[in-house]
PDB file of C-alpha atoms in Angstrom:
ATOM      1  CA  UNK A  58      80.740  80.017 105.268  1.00 89.00           C
ATOM      2  CA  UNK A  59      84.297  81.118 105.886  1.00 95.00           C
ATOM      3  CA  UNK A  60      86.561  81.869 108.804  1.00 98.00           C
ATOM      4  CA  UNK A  61      87.700  85.443 109.436  1.00 98.00           C
ATOM      5  CA  UNK A  62      90.085  87.156 111.862  1.00 98.00           C
ATOM      6  CA  UNK A  63      89.112  90.613 113.145  1.00 97.00           C
ATOM      7  CA  UNK A  64      91.634  92.596 115.187  1.00 96.00           C
ATOM      8  CA  UNK A  65      90.305  95.264 117.514  1.00 94.00           C
ATOM      9  CA  UNK A  66      87.224  93.095 118.000  1.00 96.00           C
ATOM     10  CA  UNK A  67      86.334  94.212 121.547  1.00 95.00           C
ATOM     11  CA  UNK A  68      85.011  97.651 120.605  1.00 93.00           C
ATOM     12  CA  UNK A  69      84.121 100.123 117.887  1.00 90.00           C
ATOM     13  CA  UNK A  70      84.488  99.182 114.227  1.00 90.00           C
ATOM     14  CA  UNK A  71      86.104  95.855 115.085  1.00 93.00           C
ATOM     15  CA  UNK A  72      83.211  94.797 117.324  1.00 95.00           C
ATOM     16  CA  UNK A  73      80.663  95.883 114.715  1.00 95.00           C
ATOM     17  CA  UNK A  74      82.541  93.972 112.000  1.00 94.00           C
ATOM     18  CA  UNK A  75      82.726  90.845 114.147  1.00 97.00           C
ATOM     19  CA  UNK A  76      78.980  91.027 114.872  1.00 97.00           C
ATOM     20  CA  UNK A  77      78.111  91.575 111.218  1.00 96.00           C
ATOM     21  CA  UNK A  78      80.257  88.677 109.966  1.00 97.00           C
ATOM     22  CA  UNK A  79      78.854  86.367 112.638  1.00 97.00           C
ATOM     23  CA  UNK A  80      75.336  87.461 111.656  1.00 97.00           C
ATOM     24  CA  UNK A  81      76.101  86.355 108.113  1.00 96.00           C
ATOM     25  CA  UNK A  82      77.004  82.907 109.424  1.00 97.00           C
ATOM     26  CA  UNK A  83      80.815  83.140 109.318  1.00 97.00           C
ATOM     27  CA  UNK A  84      83.174  81.873 111.996  1.00 98.00           C
ATOM     28  CA  UNK A  85      84.964  84.943 113.396  1.00 98.00           C
ATOM     29  CA  UNK A  86      88.102  84.882 115.511  1.00 98.00           C
ATOM     30  CA  UNK A  87      88.363  88.098 117.511  1.00 98.00           C
ATOM     31  CA  UNK A  88      91.742  89.520 118.534  1.00 98.00           C
ATOM     32  CA  UNK A  89      92.061  92.325 121.077  1.00 97.00           C
ATOM     33  CA  UNK A  90      93.796  93.317 124.316  1.00 94.00           C
ATOM     34  CA  UNK A  91      90.753  92.123 126.296  1.00 94.00           C
ATOM     35  CA  UNK A  92      87.359  90.474 125.840  1.00 95.00           C
ATOM     36  CA  UNK A  93      88.340  88.498 122.745  1.00 96.00           C
ATOM     37  CA  UNK A  94      88.864  84.895 121.710  1.00 97.00           C
ATOM     38  CA  UNK A  95      92.549  85.725 121.309  1.00 98.00           C
ATOM     39  CA  UNK A  96      93.899  88.210 123.830  1.00 98.00           C
ATOM     40  CA  UNK A  97      97.056  89.843 122.480  1.00 97.00           C
ATOM     41  CA  UNK A  98      98.668  93.288 122.597  1.00 96.00           C
ATOM     42  CA  UNK A  99      99.536  94.300 119.032  1.00 95.00           C
ATOM     43  CA  UNK A 100     101.768  97.097 120.365  1.00 94.00           C
ATOM     44  CA  UNK A 101     104.449  94.514 121.192  1.00 96.00           C
ATOM     45  CA  UNK A 102     106.341  92.038 119.010  1.00 96.00           C
ATOM     46  CA  UNK A 103     105.403  89.197 121.403  1.00 98.00           C
ATOM     47  CA  UNK A 104     101.730  90.180 121.274  1.00 97.00           C
ATOM     48  CA  UNK A 105     101.779  90.299 117.468  1.00 97.00           C
ATOM     49  CA  UNK A 106     103.413  86.883 117.291  1.00 98.00           C
ATOM     50  CA  UNK A 107     100.860  85.486 119.756  1.00 98.00           C
ATOM     51  CA  UNK A 108      97.981  86.901 117.706  1.00 98.00           C
ATOM     52  CA  UNK A 109      99.301  85.304 114.514  1.00 98.00           C
ATOM     53  CA  UNK A 110     100.104  81.899 116.056  1.00 98.00           C
ATOM     54  CA  UNK A 111      96.783  81.687 117.883  1.00 98.00           C
ATOM     55  CA  UNK A 112      94.826  82.826 114.792  1.00 98.00           C
ATOM     56  CA  UNK A 113      96.450  80.150 112.645  1.00 98.00           C
ATOM     57  CA  UNK A 114      95.745  77.501 115.276  1.00 98.00           C
ATOM     58  CA  UNK A 115      92.115  78.609 115.790  1.00 98.00           C
ATOM     59  CA  UNK A 116      91.448  78.656 112.026  1.00 98.00           C
ATOM     60  CA  UNK A 117      93.237  75.379 111.270  1.00 97.00           C
ATOM     61  CA  UNK A 118      95.476  77.427 108.975  1.00 97.00           C
ATOM     62  CA  UNK A 119      92.711  78.477 106.577  1.00 98.00           C
ATOM     63  CA  UNK A 120      91.131  81.947 106.383  1.00 97.00           C
ATOM     64  CA  UNK A 121      88.769  83.644 103.991  1.00 96.00           C
ATOM     65  CA  UNK A 122      89.498  87.057 105.409  1.00 94.00           C
ATOM     66  CA  UNK A 123      91.346  89.308 107.804  1.00 95.00           C
ATOM     67  CA  UNK A 124      89.971  92.653 108.972  1.00 94.00           C
ATOM     68  CA  UNK A 125      92.654  94.716 110.670  1.00 92.00           C
ATOM     69  CA  UNK A 126      90.685  97.130 112.876  1.00 90.00           C
ATOM     70  CA  UNK A 127      92.965  97.382 115.903  1.00 89.00           C
ATOM     71  CA  UNK A 128      94.109 100.934 116.363  1.00 84.00           C
ATOM     72  CA  UNK A 129      94.708 103.699 118.824  1.00 81.00           C
ATOM     73  CA  UNK A 130      93.044 107.097 118.618  1.00 76.00           C
ATOM     74  CA  UNK A 131      94.973 110.365 118.157  1.00 72.00           C
ATOM     75  CA  UNK A 132      95.050 111.191 121.874  1.00 72.00           C
ATOM     76  CA  UNK A 133      97.610 108.385 122.464  1.00 73.00           C
ATOM     77  CA  UNK A 134     101.307 109.091 122.023  1.00 82.00           C
ATOM     78  CA  UNK A 135     102.670 108.796 118.489  1.00 82.00           C
ATOM     79  CA  UNK A 136     104.944 105.874 119.359  1.00 84.00           C
ATOM     80  CA  UNK A 137     102.072 103.766 120.692  1.00 85.00           C
ATOM     81  CA  UNK A 138      99.889 104.621 117.696  1.00 83.00           C
ATOM     82  CA  UNK A 139     102.644 103.601 115.293  1.00 83.00           C
ATOM     83  CA  UNK A 140     103.279 100.312 117.126  1.00 87.00           C
ATOM     84  CA  UNK A 141      99.604  99.286 117.002  1.00 89.00           C
ATOM     85  CA  UNK A 142      98.140 100.976 113.928  1.00 84.00           C
ATOM     86  CA  UNK A 143     101.046 100.309 111.581  1.00 83.00           C
ATOM     87  CA  UNK A 144     103.353  97.593 112.886  1.00 88.00           C
ATOM     88  CA  UNK A 145     100.460  95.624 114.409  1.00 91.00           C
ATOM     89  CA  UNK A 146      98.554  95.636 111.098  1.00 89.00           C
ATOM     90  CA  UNK A 147     101.627  94.710 109.057  1.00 88.00           C
ATOM     91  CA  UNK A 148     102.637  91.863 111.390  1.00 92.00           C
ATOM     92  CA  UNK A 149      99.162  90.339 111.519  1.00 94.00           C
ATOM     93  CA  UNK A 150      98.584  90.559 107.776  1.00 90.00           C
ATOM     94  CA  UNK A 151     102.055  89.276 106.911  1.00 90.00           C
ATOM     95  CA  UNK A 152     101.768  86.500 109.465  1.00 94.00           C
ATOM     96  CA  UNK A 153      98.374  85.346 108.187  1.00 95.00           C
ATOM     97  CA  UNK A 154      99.220  85.371 104.470  1.00 91.00           C
ATOM     98  CA  UNK A 155      99.705  81.611 104.351  1.00 93.00           C
ATOM     99  CA  UNK A 156      96.316  81.007 105.964  1.00 96.00           C
ATOM    100  CA  UNK A 157      94.723  83.448 103.525  1.00 93.00           C
ATOM    101  CA  UNK A 158      96.361  81.669 100.592  1.00 91.00           C
ATOM    102  CA  UNK A 159      94.696  78.462 101.791  1.00 95.00           C
ATOM    103  CA  UNK A 160      91.239  80.098 101.597  1.00 94.00           C
ATOM    104  CA  UNK A 161      88.943  79.812  98.601  1.00 93.00           C
ATOM    105  CA  UNK A 162      88.381  83.556  98.016  1.00 90.00           C
ATOM    106  CA  UNK A 163      90.692  85.322 100.464  1.00 90.00           C
ATOM    107  CA  UNK A 164      90.478  89.030 101.189  1.00 89.00           C
ATOM    108  CA  UNK A 165      92.037  91.416 103.678  1.00 89.00           C
ATOM    109  CA  UNK A 166      91.174  94.951 104.695  1.00 87.00           C
ATOM    110  CA  UNK A 167      92.975  97.423 106.907  1.00 82.00           C
ATOM    111  CA  UNK A 168      91.040 100.177 108.642  1.00 80.00           C
ATOM    112  CA  UNK A 169      92.652 103.394 109.880  1.00 63.00           C
ATOM    113  CA  UNK A 170      90.546 105.987 111.668  1.00 54.00           C
ATOM    114  CA  UNK A 171      93.107 108.782 111.899  1.00 49.00           C
ATOM    115  CA  UNK A 172      95.513 108.729 108.953  1.00 44.00           C
ATOM    116  CA  UNK A 173      97.788 111.638 108.050  1.00 41.00           C
ATOM    117  CA  UNK A 174      97.206 113.481 111.338  1.00 44.00           C
ATOM    118  CA  UNK A 175      99.421 111.606 113.729  1.00 43.00           C
ATOM    119  CA  UNK A 176     102.656 110.319 112.225  1.00 43.00           C
ATOM    120  CA  UNK A 177     105.128 111.875 109.874  1.00 40.00           C
ATOM    121  CA  UNK A 178     105.717 110.026 107.623  1.00 40.00           C
ATOM    122  CA  UNK A 179     102.152 108.690 107.840  1.00 42.00           C
ATOM    123  CA  UNK A 180     103.095 105.233 109.140  1.00 42.00           C
ATOM    124  CA  UNK A 181      99.552 104.534 110.287  1.00 41.00           C
ATOM    125  CA  UNK A 182      98.090 105.437 106.873  1.00 46.00           C
ATOM    126  CA  UNK A 183      96.967 102.095 105.518  1.00 48.00           C
ATOM    127  CA  UNK A 184      97.105 103.310 101.924  1.00 49.00           C
ATOM    128  CA  UNK A 185     100.854 103.650 102.536  1.00 46.00           C
ATOM    129  CA  UNK A 186     100.801 100.146 103.979  1.00 47.00           C
ATOM    130  CA  UNK A 187      98.684  98.779 101.127  1.00 49.00           C
ATOM    131  CA  UNK A 188     101.131 100.085  98.551  1.00 46.00           C
ATOM    132  CA  UNK A 189     103.924  98.469 100.545  1.00 47.00           C
ATOM    133  CA  UNK A 190     102.103  95.127 100.558  1.00 47.00           C
ATOM    134  CA  UNK A 191     102.144  95.135  96.760  1.00 43.00           C
ATOM    135  CA  UNK A 192     105.541  96.705  96.117  1.00 41.00           C
ATOM    136  CA  UNK A 193     107.952  96.051  98.984  1.00 41.00           C
ATOM    137  CA  UNK A 194     110.391  93.228  98.474  1.00 39.00           C
ATOM    138  CA  UNK A 195     109.328  91.405 101.614  1.00 41.00           C
ATOM    139  CA  UNK A 196     105.649  91.324 100.649  1.00 45.00           C
ATOM    140  CA  UNK A 197     105.594  90.631  96.913  1.00 44.00           C
ATOM    141  CA  UNK A 198     102.916  88.815  95.007  1.00 47.00           C
ATOM    142  CA  UNK A 199      99.749  89.455  96.997  1.00 50.00           C
ATOM    143  CA  UNK A 200      97.727  89.764  93.809  1.00 48.00           C
ATOM    144  CA  UNK A 201      99.468  86.756  92.263  1.00 49.00           C
ATOM    145  CA  UNK A 202      98.495  84.779  95.343  1.00 56.00           C
ATOM    146  CA  UNK A 203      94.854  85.698  94.802  1.00 56.00           C
ATOM    147  CA  UNK A 204      94.345  87.723  97.967  1.00 58.00           C
ATOM    148  CA  UNK A 205      92.316  90.907  97.535  1.00 57.00           C
ATOM    149  CA  UNK A 206      93.523  93.749  99.727  1.00 57.00           C
ATOM    150  CA  UNK A 207      91.879  97.086 100.526  1.00 54.00           C
ATOM    151  CA  UNK A 208      92.282  99.888 103.023  1.00 53.00           C
ATOM    152  CA  UNK A 209      89.641 102.188 104.476  1.00 53.00           C
ATOM    153  CA  UNK A 210      90.167 105.420 106.339  1.00 47.00           C
TER     154      UNK A 210
END
């Protein structure tokens, strides 16, 4: 069984994902603002850095998967949504790439529950983010590294 990190693990899709992975026998490291193994606020650079550092330490630097579920709903202000839903996802996934590369069959997924409706450009649209993971200069080679990446919305 592998070790996974799930952001947004205290409620909703993140909590359900954590429960399901644990039920399958995996070790799951939950990250959220409260009620999680790693308590971190992904809306802030310090919180993102804490989430990454603590996830690497808790997993001994080896992950089979990352599920980026942390996100704010459309009734929050656009700035907060962008900080969590986009920059939080990017920072966690970028920061955990090395640990994913150390896994046997690494995979990552980003989940967005309100794409296209909140930001213009759609910064919280994880298809936009996924394309950036593959094409942007600072995140090249995901496929070459053997990490499978998907987005759901």
